[in-house]
Coordinates of C-alpha atoms and ligand atoms in Angstrom, one line a residue:
R170 CA 0.0 0.0 0.0
T171 CA 1.4 3.4 -0.9
P172 CA 1.7 5.6 2.2
P173 CA -0.9 8.4 2.2
I174 CA 1.8 11.2 2.6
D175 CA 5.4 11.3 1.5
F176 CA 6.5 14.3 3.6
A177 CA 5.2 16.6 6.4
V178 CA 6.2 20.2 7.1
V179 CA 5.3 19.8 10.8
G180 CA 6.0 23.4 11.9
Q181 CA 6.8 25.3 13.8
Q182 CA 3.8 27.5 13.9
K183 CA 4.8 31.2 13.1
C184 CA 8.2 30.2 11.6
G185 CA 7.4 31.0 7.9
T186 CA 5.5 27.8 7.1
S187 CA 2.9 29.6 5.0
T188 CA 5.6 31.2 2.8
L189 CA 7.2 27.8 2.4
W190 CA 3.9 26.2 1.5
A191 CA 3.0 28.9 -1.0
N192 CA 6.4 28.6 -2.7
L193 CA 6.6 24.8 -2.7
V194 CA 3.1 24.0 -4.1
V195 CA 4.1 25.8 -7.3
N196 CA 6.2 22.7 -8.1
P197 CA 4.1 20.2 -10.0
A198 CA 5.9 17.3 -8.3
I199 CA 4.5 18.5 -4.9
L200 CA 0.9 18.4 -3.7
A201 CA -0.3 19.7 -0.4
Y202 CA -2.7 17.2 1.3
G203 CA -6.2 18.3 0.5
D204 CA -4.9 21.2 -1.5
K205 CA -4.8 23.4 1.6
K206 CA -2.1 24.4 4.0
E207 CA -3.3 23.2 7.4
T208 CA -5.2 19.9 7.8
F209 CA -5.1 20.1 11.6
A210 CA -5.5 16.3 11.3
F211 CA -3.7 15.3 14.5
N212 CA -3.4 18.6 16.4
G213 CA -5.4 21.8 16.4
D214 CA -4.4 25.4 16.4
R215 CA -4.1 25.9 20.1
V216 CA -3.9 23.9 23.3
I217 CA -5.2 20.5 22.5
V218 CA -4.3 18.0 25.1
P219 CA -4.4 15.2 24.2
P220 CA -4.0 15.9 20.4
R221 CA -6.2 14.2 17.9
C222 CA -4.1 11.1 17.2
T223 CA -7.0 8.8 18.0
I224 CA -9.0 9.9 14.9
P225 CA -9.9 6.9 12.7
L226 CA -6.9 6.9 10.4
E227 CA -8.9 5.7 7.5
T228 CA -10.4 9.2 7.3
Y229 CA -6.9 10.6 6.8
I230 CA -5.6 7.8 4.4
K231 CA -8.6 7.7 2.0
P232 CA -8.6 11.3 0.8
A233 CA -4.9 11.2 0.2
E234 CA -5.2 8.1 -1.9
Q235 CA -8.0 9.7 -3.9
Q236 CA -5.9 12.9 -4.3
R237 CA -2.9 10.8 -5.5
A238 CA -5.0 8.9 -8.0
A239 CA -6.6 12.2 -9.3
A240 CA -3.2 13.8 -9.9
K241 CA -2.5 11.3 -12.7
R242 CA 1.2 12.0 -12.4
P243 CA 3.9 11.1 -9.9
V244 CA 3.6 13.5 -7.0
L245 CA 4.8 13.8 -3.5
I246 CA 2.0 14.6 -1.1
G247 CA 2.8 16.6 2.0
D248 CA 0.9 17.7 5.1
F249 CA 1.8 21.3 6.0
T250 CA 0.1 21.5 9.4
A251 CA 2.3 23.7 11.5
T252 CA 1.1 22.4 14.9
H253 CA 2.2 18.9 14.3
F254 CA 5.6 19.8 15.7
A255 CA 4.4 20.7 19.2
C256 CA 2.4 17.5 19.4
S257 CA 3.4 14.6 21.6
C258 CA 1.8 11.8 19.6
C259 CA 2.2 13.1 16.1
P260 CA 5.6 11.6 15.3
G261 CA 4.3 8.2 16.3
I262 CA 1.3 8.5 14.0
F263 CA 3.4 9.8 11.1
K264 CA 5.7 6.8 11.5
L265 CA 2.8 4.5 11.4
L266 CA 1.5 6.1 8.3
N267 CA 4.9 6.2 6.6
P268 CA 8.0 4.9 8.2
K269 CA 10.0 6.6 5.4
L270 CA 8.3 9.9 5.8
K271 CA 10.5 13.0 5.1
V272 CA 10.0 15.4 8.0
I273 CA 10.6 19.1 7.5
V274 CA 10.9 21.5 10.5
M275 CA 11.2 25.3 10.0
L276 CA 12.4 27.2 13.0
R277 CA 12.9 30.9 13.9
D278 CA 14.4 32.8 16.7
P279 CA 12.3 31.6 19.7
I280 CA 11.5 35.0 21.1
Y281 CA 10.5 36.4 17.7
R282 CA 8.4 33.4 17.2
A283 CA 6.7 33.8 20.5
H284 CA 6.2 37.5 19.9
S285 CA 4.7 36.8 16.4
R286 CA 2.2 34.4 17.9
F287 CA 1.4 36.8 20.7
V288 CA 0.7 39.7 18.3
E289 CA -1.5 37.5 16.1
Q290 CA -3.5 36.2 19.0
V291 CA -4.0 39.6 20.4
Q292 CA -5.1 41.0 17.1
M293 CA -7.5 38.1 16.6
K294 CA -8.8 38.7 20.1
K295 CA -8.1 35.1 21.1
L296 CA -5.3 35.6 23.7
G297 CA -6.5 34.9 27.2
N298 CA -9.4 32.8 26.2
R299 CA -10.0 29.1 26.3
G300 CA -10.4 27.4 22.9
Y301 CA -13.5 25.6 22.0
R302 CA -13.5 22.1 23.6
Q303 CA -10.0 22.7 24.8
P304 CA -8.5 22.6 28.3
N305 CA -7.2 25.7 30.0
G306 CA -3.9 26.7 28.6
T307 CA -1.4 28.9 30.4
E308 CA -2.9 32.0 28.8
V309 CA -6.4 31.6 30.2
G310 CA -7.4 34.6 32.4
F311 CA -4.7 36.8 31.1
N312 CA -5.9 40.3 30.1
A313 CA -4.3 40.8 26.7
S314 CA -4.2 44.6 27.0
R315 CA -1.5 44.2 29.6
G316 CA 1.0 43.6 26.8
F317 CA 3.8 41.2 25.9
A318 CA 6.1 42.0 28.9
A319 CA 3.3 41.2 31.4
Y320 CA 2.6 38.0 29.5
V321 CA 6.2 36.9 30.0
H322 CA 5.8 37.3 33.8
W323 CA 2.4 35.6 33.7
A324 CA 3.4 32.6 31.7
L325 CA 7.0 31.7 32.5
P326 CA 6.4 30.9 36.2
Q327 CA 3.6 28.6 35.2
L328 CA 5.8 26.8 32.6
E329 CA 8.8 26.7 35.0
G330 CA 6.6 25.4 37.8
C331 CA 5.2 22.7 35.6
V332 CA 8.6 21.5 34.6
Q333 CA 9.9 21.6 38.1
R334 CA 7.0 19.5 39.3
N335 CA 7.9 16.9 36.7
E336 CA 11.6 16.9 37.0
A337 CA 11.4 14.0 39.4
G338 CA 11.1 11.8 36.3
E339 CA 14.5 13.1 35.2
D340 CA 15.4 11.4 32.0
S341 CA 12.7 8.7 32.1
P342 CA 10.4 8.5 29.1
L343 CA 7.5 9.5 31.5
G344 CA 9.5 12.5 32.8
R345 CA 10.3 13.7 29.3
Y346 CA 6.7 13.3 28.2
L347 CA 5.3 15.2 31.2
R348 CA 7.7 18.1 30.6
M349 CA 6.8 18.2 26.9
Q350 CA 3.1 18.4 27.9
C351 CA 4.0 21.5 30.0
Y352 CA 5.2 23.2 26.9
M353 CA 2.2 22.1 24.9
F354 CA 0.0 24.1 27.2
D355 CA 1.5 27.4 26.1
H356 CA 1.4 28.1 22.3
I357 CA 3.2 31.4 22.9
F358 CA 6.3 30.4 24.8
G359 CA 6.0 26.6 25.2
F360 CA 5.9 26.2 21.4
S361 CA 9.3 27.9 21.1
M362 CA 10.9 25.1 23.2
Y363 CA 12.3 23.6 20.0
D364 CA 14.7 21.0 21.4
V365 CA 11.9 19.1 23.3
F366 CA 9.7 18.8 20.2
L367 CA 12.6 18.0 17.9
E368 CA 13.8 15.3 20.2
N369 CA 10.3 13.8 20.1
Y370 CA 10.6 13.5 16.3
F371 CA 14.2 12.2 16.6
R372 CA 12.9 9.4 18.8
H373 CA 10.7 8.2 15.9
F374 CA 12.7 9.0 12.8
P375 CA 16.4 8.7 11.9
D376 CA 18.3 12.0 11.6
N377 CA 18.5 11.8 7.8
Q378 CA 14.7 11.8 7.5
V379 CA 14.4 15.1 9.5
L380 CA 15.4 18.3 7.8
V381 CA 15.6 21.4 10.0
A382 CA 15.5 24.8 8.1
Y383 CA 15.4 28.3 9.4
M384 CA 13.2 31.2 8.6
E385 CA 16.1 33.6 8.9
D386 CA 17.8 31.7 6.0
M387 CA 14.6 31.7 4.0
A388 CA 14.4 35.5 4.4
E389 CA 17.9 35.9 3.1
D390 CA 18.0 33.2 0.4
P391 CA 14.5 31.7 -0.3
L392 CA 15.6 29.6 -3.3
G393 CA 18.5 28.2 -1.3
V394 CA 16.1 26.9 1.3
I395 CA 13.8 25.5 -1.3
R396 CA 16.7 23.7 -3.0
K397 CA 17.6 22.0 0.3
I398 CA 14.1 20.9 0.7
E399 CA 13.9 19.5 -2.8
K400 CA 17.1 17.6 -2.2
H401 CA 15.7 16.2 1.1
L402 CA 12.6 15.1 -0.8
G403 CA 14.7 13.5 -3.6
L404 CA 13.3 15.9 -6.2
P405 CA 15.2 17.5 -9.0
P406 CA 15.5 21.3 -8.9
F407 CA 12.4 22.9 -10.3
A408 CA 12.5 26.1 -12.4
Y409 CA 10.5 28.4 -10.1
D410 CA 9.3 31.8 -11.2
K411 CA 11.6 34.7 -10.4
S412 CA 9.0 35.9 -7.9
V413 CA 9.9 33.1 -5.5
G414 CA 10.9 34.9 -2.3
S415 CA 9.4 38.2 -3.3
A416 CA 6.5 37.7 -0.9
V417 CA 6.0 36.9 2.8
F418 CA 2.8 35.0 3.6
N419 CA 0.6 35.2 6.7
A420 CA 2.5 38.1 8.1
H421 CA 1.3 40.5 10.8
G422 CA -0.9 43.2 9.3
G423 CA -2.0 40.7 6.6
Y424 CA -3.0 37.4 8.2
G425 CA -4.1 34.5 6.1
W426 CA -2.2 31.5 4.6
R427 CA -2.8 32.8 1.1
N428 CA -2.2 36.4 2.0
A429 CA 1.0 37.7 0.5
S430 CA 2.8 40.9 1.6
A431 CA 5.7 42.2 -0.5
S432 CA 9.0 41.2 1.3
T433 CA 10.4 44.5 0.4
D434 CA 8.0 46.4 2.5
H435 CA 7.6 43.8 5.2
A436 CA 10.4 42.3 7.4
G437 CA 9.3 39.2 9.1
L438 CA 11.6 39.9 12.0
E439 CA 9.8 43.0 13.1
W440 CA 8.9 44.0 16.6
V441 CA 5.2 45.0 16.7
S442 CA 3.4 46.9 19.4
T443 CA 0.0 45.5 20.5
G444 CA -1.0 48.5 22.6
P445 CA 0.2 51.1 25.1
A446 CA 1.5 48.5 27.5
D447 CA 4.1 47.5 24.9
E448 CA 5.6 51.0 24.8
D449 CA 7.3 50.5 28.2
K450 CA 10.8 49.8 26.9
G451 CA 12.3 49.1 30.3
A452 CA 9.7 46.4 31.1
L453 CA 10.1 45.0 27.6
A454 CA 13.9 44.8 28.0
E455 CA 13.6 43.0 31.4
A456 CA 11.1 40.6 30.0
I457 CA 13.2 39.8 27.0
E458 CA 16.2 39.1 29.1
R459 CA 14.1 36.8 31.2
L460 CA 13.0 35.0 28.0
R461 CA 16.6 34.8 26.7
A462 CA 17.6 33.0 29.9
F463 CA 14.5 30.8 29.7
F464 CA 15.3 29.6 26.1
M465 CA 19.1 29.5 26.5
P466 CA 19.4 25.8 27.6
S467 CA 17.1 24.7 24.8
M468 CA 19.0 26.7 22.2
K469 CA 22.3 25.4 23.4
R470 CA 21.1 21.8 22.7
L471 CA 20.2 22.9 19.2
F472 CA 23.7 24.4 18.8
A473 CA 25.2 21.1 20.0
W474 CA 23.1 19.1 17.5
A475 CA 24.2 21.5 14.7
D476 CA 27.8 21.1 15.7
E477 CA 27.4 17.3 15.7
G478 CA 25.9 17.6 12.2
R479 CA 22.5 16.2 13.3
I480 CA 20.7 19.4 12.1
A481 CA 21.7 22.2 9.7
Q482 CA 23.9 24.9 11.1
V483 CA 21.8 27.5 13.0
P484 CA 21.7 31.2 12.0
A485 CA 24.8 33.0 13.3
A486 CA 22.6 35.6 15.1
W487 CA 21.2 32.8 17.4
R488 CA 24.6 32.0 18.8
S489 CA 25.3 35.6 19.7
V490 CA 22.0 36.0 21.4
Y491 CA 21.6 32.6 23.2
G492 CA 25.2 31.3 23.2
R493 CA 26.5 32.9 26.3
S494 CA 24.9 33.7 29.6
A495 CA 25.9 36.6 31.8
L496 CA 27.8 34.1 33.9
D497 CA 29.6 32.7 30.9
L498 CA 30.7 36.3 30.0
L499 CA 31.8 37.0 33.5
L500 CA 33.8 33.8 33.9
G501 CA 35.0 33.4 30.3
G502 CA 35.6 36.9 29.3
S503 CA 34.5 38.2 26.0
D504 CA 34.6 36.0 22.9
P505 CA 36.3 37.8 20.1
D506 CA 34.5 35.5 17.5
A507 CA 31.0 36.2 18.8
E508 CA 29.5 39.5 18.0
Q509 CA 27.6 40.3 21.2
E510 CA 24.2 41.8 20.8
D511 CA 22.4 43.8 23.4
V512 CA 19.3 41.7 23.7
T513 CA 17.8 44.1 26.1
Q514 CA 17.2 46.3 23.1
P515 CA 14.7 44.5 21.0
E516 CA 15.0 47.0 18.2
R517 CA 18.7 46.1 17.8
R518 CA 18.1 42.3 17.4
G519 CA 18.1 41.1 13.8
Q520 CA 16.2 43.4 11.5
A521 CA 13.9 44.4 14.3
S522 CA 12.4 47.8 14.4
S523 CA 11.6 49.7 17.5
P524 CA 8.4 48.7 19.4
G525 CA 5.8 51.2 18.4
Ligands
PPS31 N1 10.6 35.1 4.0 C1 10.2 35.6 5.2 N2 11.0 36.5 5.7 C2 10.7 37.0 6.9 N3 9.6 36.6 7.6 C3 8.8 35.7 7.1 C4 9.1 35.1 5.9 N4 8.1 34.3 5.6 C5 7.3 34.3 6.6 N5 7.7 35.2 7.6 C6 7.0 35.4 8.8 O1 6.6 34.2 9.4 C7 5.4 34.4 10.2 C8 4.3 33.5 9.7 O2 4.6 32.2 10.0 P1 3.7 31.0 9.6 O3 3.3 31.1 8.2 O4 4.4 29.7 9.9 O5 2.5 31.2 10.5 S1 1.3 30.1 10.8 O6 1.8 29.1 11.7 O7 0.8 29.6 9.6 O8 0.2 30.9 11.5 C9 5.1 35.9 10.0 O9 5.7 36.6 11.1 P2 5.1 37.9 11.8 O10 4.8 38.8 10.7 O11 6.1 38.3 12.7 O12 3.8 37.5 12.5 C10 5.7 36.2 8.7 O13 6.0 37.6 8.6

């Protein structure tokens, strides 16, 4: 039996997956499952615990088989649901569906990703509410008008508390699973804990079936990223239109998977204000420093995997932001190779512009 899907772009949510989808589906050798971006087949948009891995798989397999037959040409079918990354049971289901599945993970600076999701959820008036038929996530009860910095202080203690409570399991499979669930309850910060979710995929798939790409690289060299993906999928290079990379999809100010903004007038790495509370630069700087410390251990694991060749080399800016703690700097002195960025000034990070 031919597996229903050949590849899956599993996320991460808010890391440029819509742009990737819009660019890739131009290639006649590629079909998006169901001809749409998100299937949400095994995980929803927000806090879904447990995710939907118990759906009758037949309902997923049959439409894919029909789509393949209807194509009347050899195609690779891919599921582009960006929330399948932060999903405890998804890799297991995918492995069942296709043990040779090619997995693609797109990542982005974790603070920018979190901020992008925060802005989107505030603008869509969803932040702070409980999703339909979903359990209480970390955000529930938070008054979104209090701004990003306040959300950091609201959410991080909850995440840290959850992880601490479950640290007794240490490295046991149960301990790891419980800690992953902590992060699944917060689609703002928890979903940026990339190492935990990547490790979950590595537990089910060999390294060479998992390609990790970066939004920062896509912003700089879109065709370069597409070529890497084609290679990963075993496809020859396709002659894309010159317009590839000239648009950014699903960006703030123009949400929608099919909604394109010109990349010349829109930088994806942009710090956006959601209201008066976000104008307090001191509070923002303190919150960002807290986030940097929060993500640092996770990011250092990614750096180690990149150095071991398990994943592609991370964007250089990540190392200067997350590579060294204040203590490292104090004890180790300055690193002449690492350009130190002042992460307390969000407008100086990447191509960010000043809040407000
Ligand atoms: N090429 C390129 N360069 C820079 N930035 C880019 C690019 N492509 C996508 N983006 C930014 O990615 C964010 C949308 O990510 P997703 O499409 O994965 O979002 S979603 O999960 O489908 O909701 C969204 O970020 P924000 O605008 O900060 O919200 C996009 O602007």
